[in-house]
Tab-separated table of C-alpha atoms and ligand atoms in Angstrom:
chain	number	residue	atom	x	y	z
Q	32	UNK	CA	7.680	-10.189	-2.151
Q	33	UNK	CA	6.870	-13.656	0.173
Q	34	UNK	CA	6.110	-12.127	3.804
Q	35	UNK	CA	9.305	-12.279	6.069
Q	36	UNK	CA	10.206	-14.328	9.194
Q	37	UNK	CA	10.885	-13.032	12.356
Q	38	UNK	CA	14.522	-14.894	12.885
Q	39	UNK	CA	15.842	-11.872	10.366
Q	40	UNK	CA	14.175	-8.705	11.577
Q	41	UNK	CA	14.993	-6.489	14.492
Q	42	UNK	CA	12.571	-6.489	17.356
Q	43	UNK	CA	9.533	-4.138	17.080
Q	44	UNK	CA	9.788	-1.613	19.714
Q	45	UNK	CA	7.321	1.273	18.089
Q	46	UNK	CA	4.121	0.565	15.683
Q	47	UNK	CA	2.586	2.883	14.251
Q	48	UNK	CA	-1.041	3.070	13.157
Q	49	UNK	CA	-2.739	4.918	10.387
Q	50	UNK	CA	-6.646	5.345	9.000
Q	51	UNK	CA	-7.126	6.491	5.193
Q	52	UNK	CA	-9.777	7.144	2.816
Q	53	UNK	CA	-13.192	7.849	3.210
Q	54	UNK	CA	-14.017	6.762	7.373
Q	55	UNK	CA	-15.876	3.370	7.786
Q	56	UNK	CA	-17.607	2.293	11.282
Q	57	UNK	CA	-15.318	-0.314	12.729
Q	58	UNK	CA	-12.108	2.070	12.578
Q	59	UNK	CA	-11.850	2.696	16.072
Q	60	UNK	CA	-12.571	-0.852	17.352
Q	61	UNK	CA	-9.498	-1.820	14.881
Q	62	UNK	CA	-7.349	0.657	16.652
Q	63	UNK	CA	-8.226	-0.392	20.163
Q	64	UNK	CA	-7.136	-4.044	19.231
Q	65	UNK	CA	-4.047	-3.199	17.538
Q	66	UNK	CA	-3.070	-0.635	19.999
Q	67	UNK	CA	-4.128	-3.299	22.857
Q	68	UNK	CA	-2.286	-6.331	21.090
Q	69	UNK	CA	0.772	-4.351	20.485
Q	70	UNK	CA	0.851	-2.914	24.357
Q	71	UNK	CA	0.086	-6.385	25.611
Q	72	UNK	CA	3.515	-7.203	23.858
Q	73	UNK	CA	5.332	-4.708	25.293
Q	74	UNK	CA	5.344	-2.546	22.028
Q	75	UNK	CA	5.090	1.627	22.132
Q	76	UNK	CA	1.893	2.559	19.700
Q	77	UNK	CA	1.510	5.685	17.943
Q	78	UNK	CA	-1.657	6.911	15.931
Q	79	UNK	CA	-0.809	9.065	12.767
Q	80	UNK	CA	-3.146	11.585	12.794
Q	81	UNK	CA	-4.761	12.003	9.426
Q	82	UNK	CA	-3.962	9.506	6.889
Q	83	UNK	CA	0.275	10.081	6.761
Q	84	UNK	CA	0.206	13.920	7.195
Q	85	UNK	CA	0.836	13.803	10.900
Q	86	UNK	CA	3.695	12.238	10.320
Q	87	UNK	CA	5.375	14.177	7.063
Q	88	UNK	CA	3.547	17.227	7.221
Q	89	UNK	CA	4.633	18.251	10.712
Q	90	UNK	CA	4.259	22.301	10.430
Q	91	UNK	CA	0.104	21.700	10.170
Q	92	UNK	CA	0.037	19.988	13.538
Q	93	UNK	CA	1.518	22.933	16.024
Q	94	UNK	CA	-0.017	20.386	19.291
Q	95	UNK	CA	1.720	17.015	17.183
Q	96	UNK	CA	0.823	14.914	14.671
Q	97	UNK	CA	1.471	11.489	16.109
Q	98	UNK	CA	-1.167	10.868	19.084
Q	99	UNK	CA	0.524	8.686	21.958
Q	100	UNK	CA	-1.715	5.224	21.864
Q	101	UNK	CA	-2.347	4.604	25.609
Q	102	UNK	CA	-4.869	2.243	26.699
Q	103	UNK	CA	-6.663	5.378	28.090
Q	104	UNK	CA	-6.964	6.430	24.976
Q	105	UNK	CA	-8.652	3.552	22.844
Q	106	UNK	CA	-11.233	2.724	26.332
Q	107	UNK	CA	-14.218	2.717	25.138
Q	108	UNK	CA	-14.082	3.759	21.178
Q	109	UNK	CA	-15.488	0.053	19.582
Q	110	UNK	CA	-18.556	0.983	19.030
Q	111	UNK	CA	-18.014	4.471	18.125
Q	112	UNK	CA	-18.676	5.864	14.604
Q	113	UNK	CA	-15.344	7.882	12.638
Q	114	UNK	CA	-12.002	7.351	13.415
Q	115	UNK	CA	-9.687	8.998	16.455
Q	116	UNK	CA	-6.932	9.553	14.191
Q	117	UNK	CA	-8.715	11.646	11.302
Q	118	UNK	CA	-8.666	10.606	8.042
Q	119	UNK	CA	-8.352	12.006	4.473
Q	120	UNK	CA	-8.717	11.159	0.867
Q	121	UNK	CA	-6.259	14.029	-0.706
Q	122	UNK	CA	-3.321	14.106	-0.378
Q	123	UNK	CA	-1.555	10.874	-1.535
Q	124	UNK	CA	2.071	10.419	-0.576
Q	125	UNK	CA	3.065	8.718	-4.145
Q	126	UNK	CA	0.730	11.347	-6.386
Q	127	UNK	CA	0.989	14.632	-3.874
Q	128	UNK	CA	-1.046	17.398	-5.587
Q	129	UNK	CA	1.509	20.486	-6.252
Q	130	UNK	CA	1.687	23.447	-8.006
Q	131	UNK	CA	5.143	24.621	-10.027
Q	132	UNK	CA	6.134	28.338	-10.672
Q	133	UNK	CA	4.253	29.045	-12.972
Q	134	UNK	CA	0.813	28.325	-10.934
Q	135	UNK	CA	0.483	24.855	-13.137
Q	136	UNK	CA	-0.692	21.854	-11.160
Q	137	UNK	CA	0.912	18.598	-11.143
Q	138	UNK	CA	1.730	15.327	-8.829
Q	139	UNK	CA	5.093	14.281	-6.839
Q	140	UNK	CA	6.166	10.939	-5.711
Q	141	UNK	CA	6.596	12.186	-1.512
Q	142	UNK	CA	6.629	8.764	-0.441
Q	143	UNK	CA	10.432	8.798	0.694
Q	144	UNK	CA	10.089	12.146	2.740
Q	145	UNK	CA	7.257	9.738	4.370
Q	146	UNK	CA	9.814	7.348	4.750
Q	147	UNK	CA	12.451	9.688	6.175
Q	148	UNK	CA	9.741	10.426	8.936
Q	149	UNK	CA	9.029	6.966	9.903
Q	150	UNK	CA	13.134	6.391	10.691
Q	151	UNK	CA	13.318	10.486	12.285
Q	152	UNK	CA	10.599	8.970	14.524
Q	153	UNK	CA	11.869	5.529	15.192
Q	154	UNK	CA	8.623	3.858	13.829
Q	155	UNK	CA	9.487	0.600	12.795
Q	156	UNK	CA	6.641	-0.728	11.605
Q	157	UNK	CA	2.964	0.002	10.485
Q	158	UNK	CA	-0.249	-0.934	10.485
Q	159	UNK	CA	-2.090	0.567	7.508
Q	160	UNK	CA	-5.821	0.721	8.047
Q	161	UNK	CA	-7.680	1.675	4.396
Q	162	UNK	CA	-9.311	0.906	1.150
Q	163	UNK	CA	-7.850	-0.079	-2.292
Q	164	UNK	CA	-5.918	3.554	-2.680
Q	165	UNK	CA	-4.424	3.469	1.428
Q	166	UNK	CA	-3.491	0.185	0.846
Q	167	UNK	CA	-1.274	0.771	-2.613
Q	168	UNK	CA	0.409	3.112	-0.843
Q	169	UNK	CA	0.947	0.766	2.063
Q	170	UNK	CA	2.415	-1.697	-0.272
Q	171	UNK	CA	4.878	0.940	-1.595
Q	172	UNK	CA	5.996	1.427	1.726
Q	173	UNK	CA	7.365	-2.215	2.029
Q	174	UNK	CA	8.519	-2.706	-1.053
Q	175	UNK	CA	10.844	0.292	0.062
Q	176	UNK	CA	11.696	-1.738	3.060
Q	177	UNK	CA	9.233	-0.682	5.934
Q	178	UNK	CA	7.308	-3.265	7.944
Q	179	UNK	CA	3.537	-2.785	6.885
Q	180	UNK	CA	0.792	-4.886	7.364
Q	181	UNK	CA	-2.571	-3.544	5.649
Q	182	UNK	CA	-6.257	-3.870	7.112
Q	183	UNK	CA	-8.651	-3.779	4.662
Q	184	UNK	CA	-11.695	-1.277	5.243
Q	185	UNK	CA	-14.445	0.259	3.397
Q	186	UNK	CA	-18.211	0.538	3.352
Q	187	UNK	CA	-18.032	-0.480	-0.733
Q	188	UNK	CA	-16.708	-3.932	0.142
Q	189	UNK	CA	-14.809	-3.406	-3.357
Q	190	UNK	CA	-10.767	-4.783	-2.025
Q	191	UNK	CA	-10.608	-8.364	-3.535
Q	192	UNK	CA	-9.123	-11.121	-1.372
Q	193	UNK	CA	-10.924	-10.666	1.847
Q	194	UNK	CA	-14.982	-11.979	1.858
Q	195	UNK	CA	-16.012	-9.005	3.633
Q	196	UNK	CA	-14.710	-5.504	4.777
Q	197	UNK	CA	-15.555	-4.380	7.877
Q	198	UNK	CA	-18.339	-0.857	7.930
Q	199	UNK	CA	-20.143	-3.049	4.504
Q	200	UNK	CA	-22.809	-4.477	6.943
Q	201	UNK	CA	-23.231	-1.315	9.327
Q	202	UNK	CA	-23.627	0.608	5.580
Q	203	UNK	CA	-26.043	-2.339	4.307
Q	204	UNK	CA	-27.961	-2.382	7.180
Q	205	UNK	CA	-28.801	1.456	7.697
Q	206	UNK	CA	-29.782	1.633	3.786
Q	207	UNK	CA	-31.715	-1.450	4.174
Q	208	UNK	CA	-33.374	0.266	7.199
Q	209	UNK	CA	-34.184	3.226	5.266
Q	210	UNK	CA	-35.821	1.558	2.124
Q	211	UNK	CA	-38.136	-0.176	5.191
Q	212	UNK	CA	-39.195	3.309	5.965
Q	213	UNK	CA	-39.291	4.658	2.294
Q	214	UNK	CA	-42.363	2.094	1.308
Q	215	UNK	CA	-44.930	3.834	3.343
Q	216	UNK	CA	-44.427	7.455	2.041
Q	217	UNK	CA	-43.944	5.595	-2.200
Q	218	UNK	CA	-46.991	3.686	-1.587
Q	219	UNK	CA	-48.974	6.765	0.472
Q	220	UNK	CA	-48.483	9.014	-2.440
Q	221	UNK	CA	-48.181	6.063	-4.853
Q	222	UNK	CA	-44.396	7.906	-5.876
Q	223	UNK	CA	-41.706	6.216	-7.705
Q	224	UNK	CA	-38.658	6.348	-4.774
Q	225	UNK	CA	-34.972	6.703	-6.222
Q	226	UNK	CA	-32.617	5.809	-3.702
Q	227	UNK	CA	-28.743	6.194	-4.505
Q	228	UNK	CA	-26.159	4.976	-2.571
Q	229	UNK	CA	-22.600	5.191	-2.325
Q	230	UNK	CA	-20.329	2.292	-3.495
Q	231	UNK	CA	-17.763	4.022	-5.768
Q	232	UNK	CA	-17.570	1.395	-8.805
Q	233	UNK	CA	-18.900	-1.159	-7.051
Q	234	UNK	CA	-22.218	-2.761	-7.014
Q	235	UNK	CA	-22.182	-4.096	-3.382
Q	236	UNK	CA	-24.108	-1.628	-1.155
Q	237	UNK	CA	-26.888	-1.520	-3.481
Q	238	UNK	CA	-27.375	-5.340	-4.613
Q	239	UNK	CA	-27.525	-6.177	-1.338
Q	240	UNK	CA	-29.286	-3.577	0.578
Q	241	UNK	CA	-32.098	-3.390	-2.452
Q	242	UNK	CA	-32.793	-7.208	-2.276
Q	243	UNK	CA	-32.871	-7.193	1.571
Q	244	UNK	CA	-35.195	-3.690	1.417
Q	245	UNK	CA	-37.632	-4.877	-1.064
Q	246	UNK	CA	-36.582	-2.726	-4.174
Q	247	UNK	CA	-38.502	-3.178	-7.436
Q	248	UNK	CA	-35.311	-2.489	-9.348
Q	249	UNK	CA	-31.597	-2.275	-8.773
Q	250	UNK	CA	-29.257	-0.839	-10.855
Q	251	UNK	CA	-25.346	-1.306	-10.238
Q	252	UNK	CA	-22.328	-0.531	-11.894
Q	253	UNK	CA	-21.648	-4.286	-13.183
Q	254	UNK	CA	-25.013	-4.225	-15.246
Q	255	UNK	CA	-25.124	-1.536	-17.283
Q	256	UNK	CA	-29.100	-0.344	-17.641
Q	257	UNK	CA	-31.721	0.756	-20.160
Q	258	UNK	CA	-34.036	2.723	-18.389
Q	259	UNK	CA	-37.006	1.851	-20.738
Q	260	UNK	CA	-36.316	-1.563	-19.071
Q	261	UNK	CA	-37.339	0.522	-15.344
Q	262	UNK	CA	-40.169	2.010	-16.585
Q	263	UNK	CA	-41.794	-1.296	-17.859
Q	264	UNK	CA	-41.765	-2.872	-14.306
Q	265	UNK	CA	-42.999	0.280	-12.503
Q	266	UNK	CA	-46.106	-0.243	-15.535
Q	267	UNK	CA	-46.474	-3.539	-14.828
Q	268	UNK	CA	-46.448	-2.992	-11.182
Q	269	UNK	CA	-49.094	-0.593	-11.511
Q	270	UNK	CA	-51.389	-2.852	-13.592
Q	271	UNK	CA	-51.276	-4.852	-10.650
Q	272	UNK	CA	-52.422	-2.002	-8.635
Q	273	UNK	CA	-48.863	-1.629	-7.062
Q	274	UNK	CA	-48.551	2.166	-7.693
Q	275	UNK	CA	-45.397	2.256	-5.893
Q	276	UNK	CA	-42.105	1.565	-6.697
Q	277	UNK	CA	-39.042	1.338	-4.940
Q	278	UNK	CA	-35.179	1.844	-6.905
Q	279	UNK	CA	-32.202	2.151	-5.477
Q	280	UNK	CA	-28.872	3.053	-7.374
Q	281	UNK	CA	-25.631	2.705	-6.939
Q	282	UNK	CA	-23.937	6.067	-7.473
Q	283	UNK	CA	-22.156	4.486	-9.854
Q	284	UNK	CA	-23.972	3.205	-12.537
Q	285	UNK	CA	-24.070	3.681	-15.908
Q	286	UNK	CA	-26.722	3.122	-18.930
Q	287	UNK	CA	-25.983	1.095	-21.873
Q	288	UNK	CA	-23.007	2.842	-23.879
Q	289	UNK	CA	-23.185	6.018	-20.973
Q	290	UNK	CA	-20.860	7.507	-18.576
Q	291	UNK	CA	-21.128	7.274	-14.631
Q	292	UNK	CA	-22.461	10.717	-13.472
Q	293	UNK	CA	-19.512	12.527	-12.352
Q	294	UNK	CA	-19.629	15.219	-9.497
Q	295	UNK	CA	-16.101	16.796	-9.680
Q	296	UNK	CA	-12.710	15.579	-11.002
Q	297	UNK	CA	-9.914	17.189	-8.595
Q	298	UNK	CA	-5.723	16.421	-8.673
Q	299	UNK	CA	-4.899	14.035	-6.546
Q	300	UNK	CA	-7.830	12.447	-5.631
Q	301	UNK	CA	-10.438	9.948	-6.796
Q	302	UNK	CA	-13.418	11.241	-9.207
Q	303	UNK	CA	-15.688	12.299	-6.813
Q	304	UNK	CA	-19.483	10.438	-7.993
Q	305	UNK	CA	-22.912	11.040	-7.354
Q	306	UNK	CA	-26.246	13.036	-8.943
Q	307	UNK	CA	-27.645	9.644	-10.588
Q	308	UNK	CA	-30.157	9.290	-8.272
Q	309	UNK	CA	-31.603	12.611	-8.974
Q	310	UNK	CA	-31.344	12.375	-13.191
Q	311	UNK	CA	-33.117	8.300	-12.694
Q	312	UNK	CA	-36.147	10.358	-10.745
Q	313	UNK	CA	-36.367	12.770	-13.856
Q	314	UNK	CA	-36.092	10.342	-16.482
Q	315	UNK	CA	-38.209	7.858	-14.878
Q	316	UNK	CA	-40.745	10.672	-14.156
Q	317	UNK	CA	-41.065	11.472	-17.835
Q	318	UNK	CA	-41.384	8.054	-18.769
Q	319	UNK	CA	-43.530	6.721	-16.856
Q	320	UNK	CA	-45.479	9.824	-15.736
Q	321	UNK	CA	-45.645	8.744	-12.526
Q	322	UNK	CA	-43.943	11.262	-9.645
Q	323	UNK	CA	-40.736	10.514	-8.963
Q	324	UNK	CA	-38.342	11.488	-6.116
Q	325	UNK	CA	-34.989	11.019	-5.394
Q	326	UNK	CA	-33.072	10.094	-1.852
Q	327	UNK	CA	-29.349	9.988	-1.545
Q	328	UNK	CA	-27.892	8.404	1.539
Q	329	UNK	CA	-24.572	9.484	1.037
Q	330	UNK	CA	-22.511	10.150	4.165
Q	331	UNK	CA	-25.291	8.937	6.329
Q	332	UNK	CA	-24.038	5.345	5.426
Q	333	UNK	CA	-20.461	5.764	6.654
Q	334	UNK	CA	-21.839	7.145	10.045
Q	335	UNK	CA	-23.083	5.757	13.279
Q	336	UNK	CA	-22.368	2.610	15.524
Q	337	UNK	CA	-20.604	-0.173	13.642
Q	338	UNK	CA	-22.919	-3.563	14.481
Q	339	UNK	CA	-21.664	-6.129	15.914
Q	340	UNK	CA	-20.819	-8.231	12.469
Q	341	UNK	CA	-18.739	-4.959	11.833
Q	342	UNK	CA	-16.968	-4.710	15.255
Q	343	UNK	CA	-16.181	-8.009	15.813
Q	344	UNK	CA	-14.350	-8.319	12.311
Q	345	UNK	CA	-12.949	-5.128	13.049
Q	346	UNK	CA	-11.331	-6.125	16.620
Q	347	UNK	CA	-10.064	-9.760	14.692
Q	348	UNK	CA	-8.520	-7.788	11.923
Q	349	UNK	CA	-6.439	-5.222	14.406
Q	350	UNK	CA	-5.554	-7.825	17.079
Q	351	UNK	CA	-4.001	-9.955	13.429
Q	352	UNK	CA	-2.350	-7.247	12.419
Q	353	UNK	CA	-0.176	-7.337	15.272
Q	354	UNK	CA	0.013	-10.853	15.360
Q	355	UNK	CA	1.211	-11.237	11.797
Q	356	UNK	CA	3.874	-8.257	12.549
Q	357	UNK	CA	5.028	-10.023	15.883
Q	358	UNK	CA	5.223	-13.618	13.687
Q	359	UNK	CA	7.667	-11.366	11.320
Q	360	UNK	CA	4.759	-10.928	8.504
Q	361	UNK	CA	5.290	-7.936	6.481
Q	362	UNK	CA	3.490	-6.373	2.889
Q	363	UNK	CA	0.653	-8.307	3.664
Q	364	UNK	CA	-2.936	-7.680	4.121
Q	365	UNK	CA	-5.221	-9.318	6.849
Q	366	UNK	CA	-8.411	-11.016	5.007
Q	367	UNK	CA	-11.775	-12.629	6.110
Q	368	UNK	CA	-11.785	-15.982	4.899
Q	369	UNK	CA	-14.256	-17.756	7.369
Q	370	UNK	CA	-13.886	-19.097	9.812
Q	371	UNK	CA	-10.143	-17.708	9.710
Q	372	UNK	CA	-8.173	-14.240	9.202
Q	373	UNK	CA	-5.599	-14.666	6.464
Q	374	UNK	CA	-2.735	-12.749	5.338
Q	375	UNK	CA	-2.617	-12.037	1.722
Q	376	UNK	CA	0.267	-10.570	-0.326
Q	377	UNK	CA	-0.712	-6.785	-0.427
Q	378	UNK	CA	0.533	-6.962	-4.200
Q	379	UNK	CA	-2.410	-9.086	-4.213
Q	380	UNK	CA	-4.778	-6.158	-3.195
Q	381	UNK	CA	-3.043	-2.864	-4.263
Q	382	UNK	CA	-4.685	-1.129	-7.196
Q	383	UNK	CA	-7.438	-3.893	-7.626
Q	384	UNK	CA	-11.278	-3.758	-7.315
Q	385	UNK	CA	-13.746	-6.501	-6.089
Q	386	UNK	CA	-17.095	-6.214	-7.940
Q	387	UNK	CA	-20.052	-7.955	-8.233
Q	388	UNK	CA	-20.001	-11.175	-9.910
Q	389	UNK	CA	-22.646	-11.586	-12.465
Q	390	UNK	CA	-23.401	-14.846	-11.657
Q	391	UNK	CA	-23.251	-14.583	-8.165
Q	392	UNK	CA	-26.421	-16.124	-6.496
Q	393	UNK	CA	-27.556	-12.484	-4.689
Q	394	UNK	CA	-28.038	-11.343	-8.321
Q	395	UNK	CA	-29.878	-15.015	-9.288
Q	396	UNK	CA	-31.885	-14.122	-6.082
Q	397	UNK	CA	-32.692	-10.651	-6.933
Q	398	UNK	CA	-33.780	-12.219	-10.481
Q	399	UNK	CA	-35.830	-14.715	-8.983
Q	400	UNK	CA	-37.384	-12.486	-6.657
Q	401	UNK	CA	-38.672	-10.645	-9.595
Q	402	UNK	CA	-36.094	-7.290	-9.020
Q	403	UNK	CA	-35.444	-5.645	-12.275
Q	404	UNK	CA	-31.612	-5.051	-12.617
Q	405	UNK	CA	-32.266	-2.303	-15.874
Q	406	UNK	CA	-31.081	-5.331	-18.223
U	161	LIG	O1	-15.109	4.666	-0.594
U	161	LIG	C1	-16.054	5.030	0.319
U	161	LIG	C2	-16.911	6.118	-0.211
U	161	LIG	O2	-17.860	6.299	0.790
U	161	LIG	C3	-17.554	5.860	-1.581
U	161	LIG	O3	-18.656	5.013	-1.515
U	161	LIG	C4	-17.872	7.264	-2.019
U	161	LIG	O4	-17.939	7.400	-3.414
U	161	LIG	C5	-16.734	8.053	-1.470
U	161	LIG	O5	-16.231	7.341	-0.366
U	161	LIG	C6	-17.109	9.455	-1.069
U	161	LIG	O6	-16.037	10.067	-0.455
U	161	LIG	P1	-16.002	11.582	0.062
U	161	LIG	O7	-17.341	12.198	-0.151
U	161	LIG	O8	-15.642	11.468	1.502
U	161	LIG	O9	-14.926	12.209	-0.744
């Protein structure tokens, strides 16, 4: 679907704003924009609390589920951490986890009762604020006919068609902080020190925190690794009289012809990853026989202050979400494309994944740098 003009649309009079998926820093500063842009033209703005459940799952918000956006409300939230509106990764409209009669689980297309609730509460258009699963469903909205305009966030910088999403650097930046602090206690006790990090299926977090932090080795999704391949550089390292090593892992890699390690599989939601960090400390342990611990950031990299990379991107991406709704844009996504924001189809976007290229030159950096990748 090419994005609309204005000349054909009825005048926005109510937007609505939503945050989905895991939180990223730079949330709220994208809500104070939008919600700023939009008053500034005269528009009502509404905040859905929790991904779309404040809006179609009205009897689990007794005080509301649709928080008035006043400019009282979004004062002083850019630099804050989380989002005002709540968030959630269960719970998808278009695969709604349910259970029949018989106690035997199974998923519903909802997205029309979401619909419904967008005309019962005179929204008429929205500004969808997520990562590759928020922003399908976004894009199902307008092909059903509601104004959407998606803004592309996520600390795995995995959507395609935008260079950057915004809470990447604040993630990159914290995990690049904490390898920094993790060579003193490796090379004090001369330890091997596993870092994992989040990412999903995506390399990003990882490739470029490790090359920024100094890792020995690297190992990300888009390269699957032989561990033997580790161990040789930690030996060599220690011939040197290096007897420290630094690795960080993306949660989701995989060795040659393995699986990614799994945490739990629930309906309705995405596999949730992680424990590689801990089985790379083991197995590196026994073959090197060298002690080996293992760190996992986790949830510490979606928190905290967005910096200012982060919450400037953030406030341009809200502030063109409104624009490209008030110049009659609709089912498209706002994208980094320096030095300009960009709308892109959100067919474009939905359902896709934005890895690491393997020729990229961080990876020919890391190489020349002397980082082992596990290949
Ligand atoms: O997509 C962002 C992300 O932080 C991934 O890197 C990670 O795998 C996932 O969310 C974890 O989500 P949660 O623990 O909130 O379910």
């Amino acid at each position: 679907m090419t994005p609309r003009t204005s000349g054909r649309q009825a005048k926005i009079r109510r937007v609505a704003l939503s945050t989905g998926g895991g939180d990223a820093p730079g949330l709220n500063a994208v809500i104070r924009a939008a919600t700023l842009a939009a008053l500034n033209r005269g528009w009502e703005v509404v905040g859905i609390r929790d991904g779309y459940n404040g809006l179609f799952l009205p009897e689990q918000y007794p005080d509301g589920g649709l928080i008035n956006l006043t400019r009282a409300r979004v004062r002083g939230i850019t630099h804050m951490g989380g989002t005002i509106l709540g968030t959630t990764n269960r719970g998808n409209p278009l695969h709604y986890p349910m259970v029949d009669k018989q106690g035997r689980a199974y998923e519903k297309d909802r997205s029309n009762e979401v619909l419904r609730a967008f005309r019962r509460e005179k929204i008429d258009a929205l500004i969808a604020i997520g990562g590759d699963g928020s922003l399908a469903i976004a894009h199902a909205f307008a092909e059903k006919g509601l104004r959407v305009i998606g803004v592309p966030k996520t600390i795995d910088n995995d959507l395609e068609h935008t260079v950057v999403t915004f809470g990447f650097d604040t993630a990159v930046s914290f995990a690049t902080e904490c390898l920094d602090r993790l060579h003193s206690t490796a090379q004090a006790h001369k330890r091997i020190m596993v870092v994992e990090v989040m990412g999903r299926y995506a390399g990003w977090i990882a490739l470029n925190s490790g090359i920024s932090g100094s890792a020995d080795a690297i190992l990300i999704p888009e390269i699957p690794y032989e561990l033997n391949k580790v161990a040789e550089k930690i030996a060599q390292r220690d011939r040197m009289g290096r007897t420290f090593s630094i690795v960080v892992v993306a949660e989701g890699a995989k060795p040659i012809g393995g699986e990614v390690s799994v945490l739990s599989k629930e309906l309705g939601r995405a596999d949730r990853l992680g424990g590689l960090g801990e089985r790379v400390a083991r197995d590196l342990q026994a073959l090197t026989g060298k002690e080996a611990r293992a760190v996992v950031l986790g949830h510490l990299l979606r928190g905290g202050s967005p910096t200012t990379f982060d919450r400037l991107v953030a406030l341009r991406f809200g502030a063109a979400a409104v624009r490209a709704l008030a110049e009659g844009q609709s089912n498209v996504m706002v994208a980094l494309d320096p030095p300009i924001v960009r709308y892109v189809p959100l067919k474009k976007v939905a359902g896709r994944m934005k890895d690491v290229p393997l020729d990229c030159d961080t990876i020919l950096t890391g190489r020349e740098l002397g980082i082992c990748f596990g290949d």
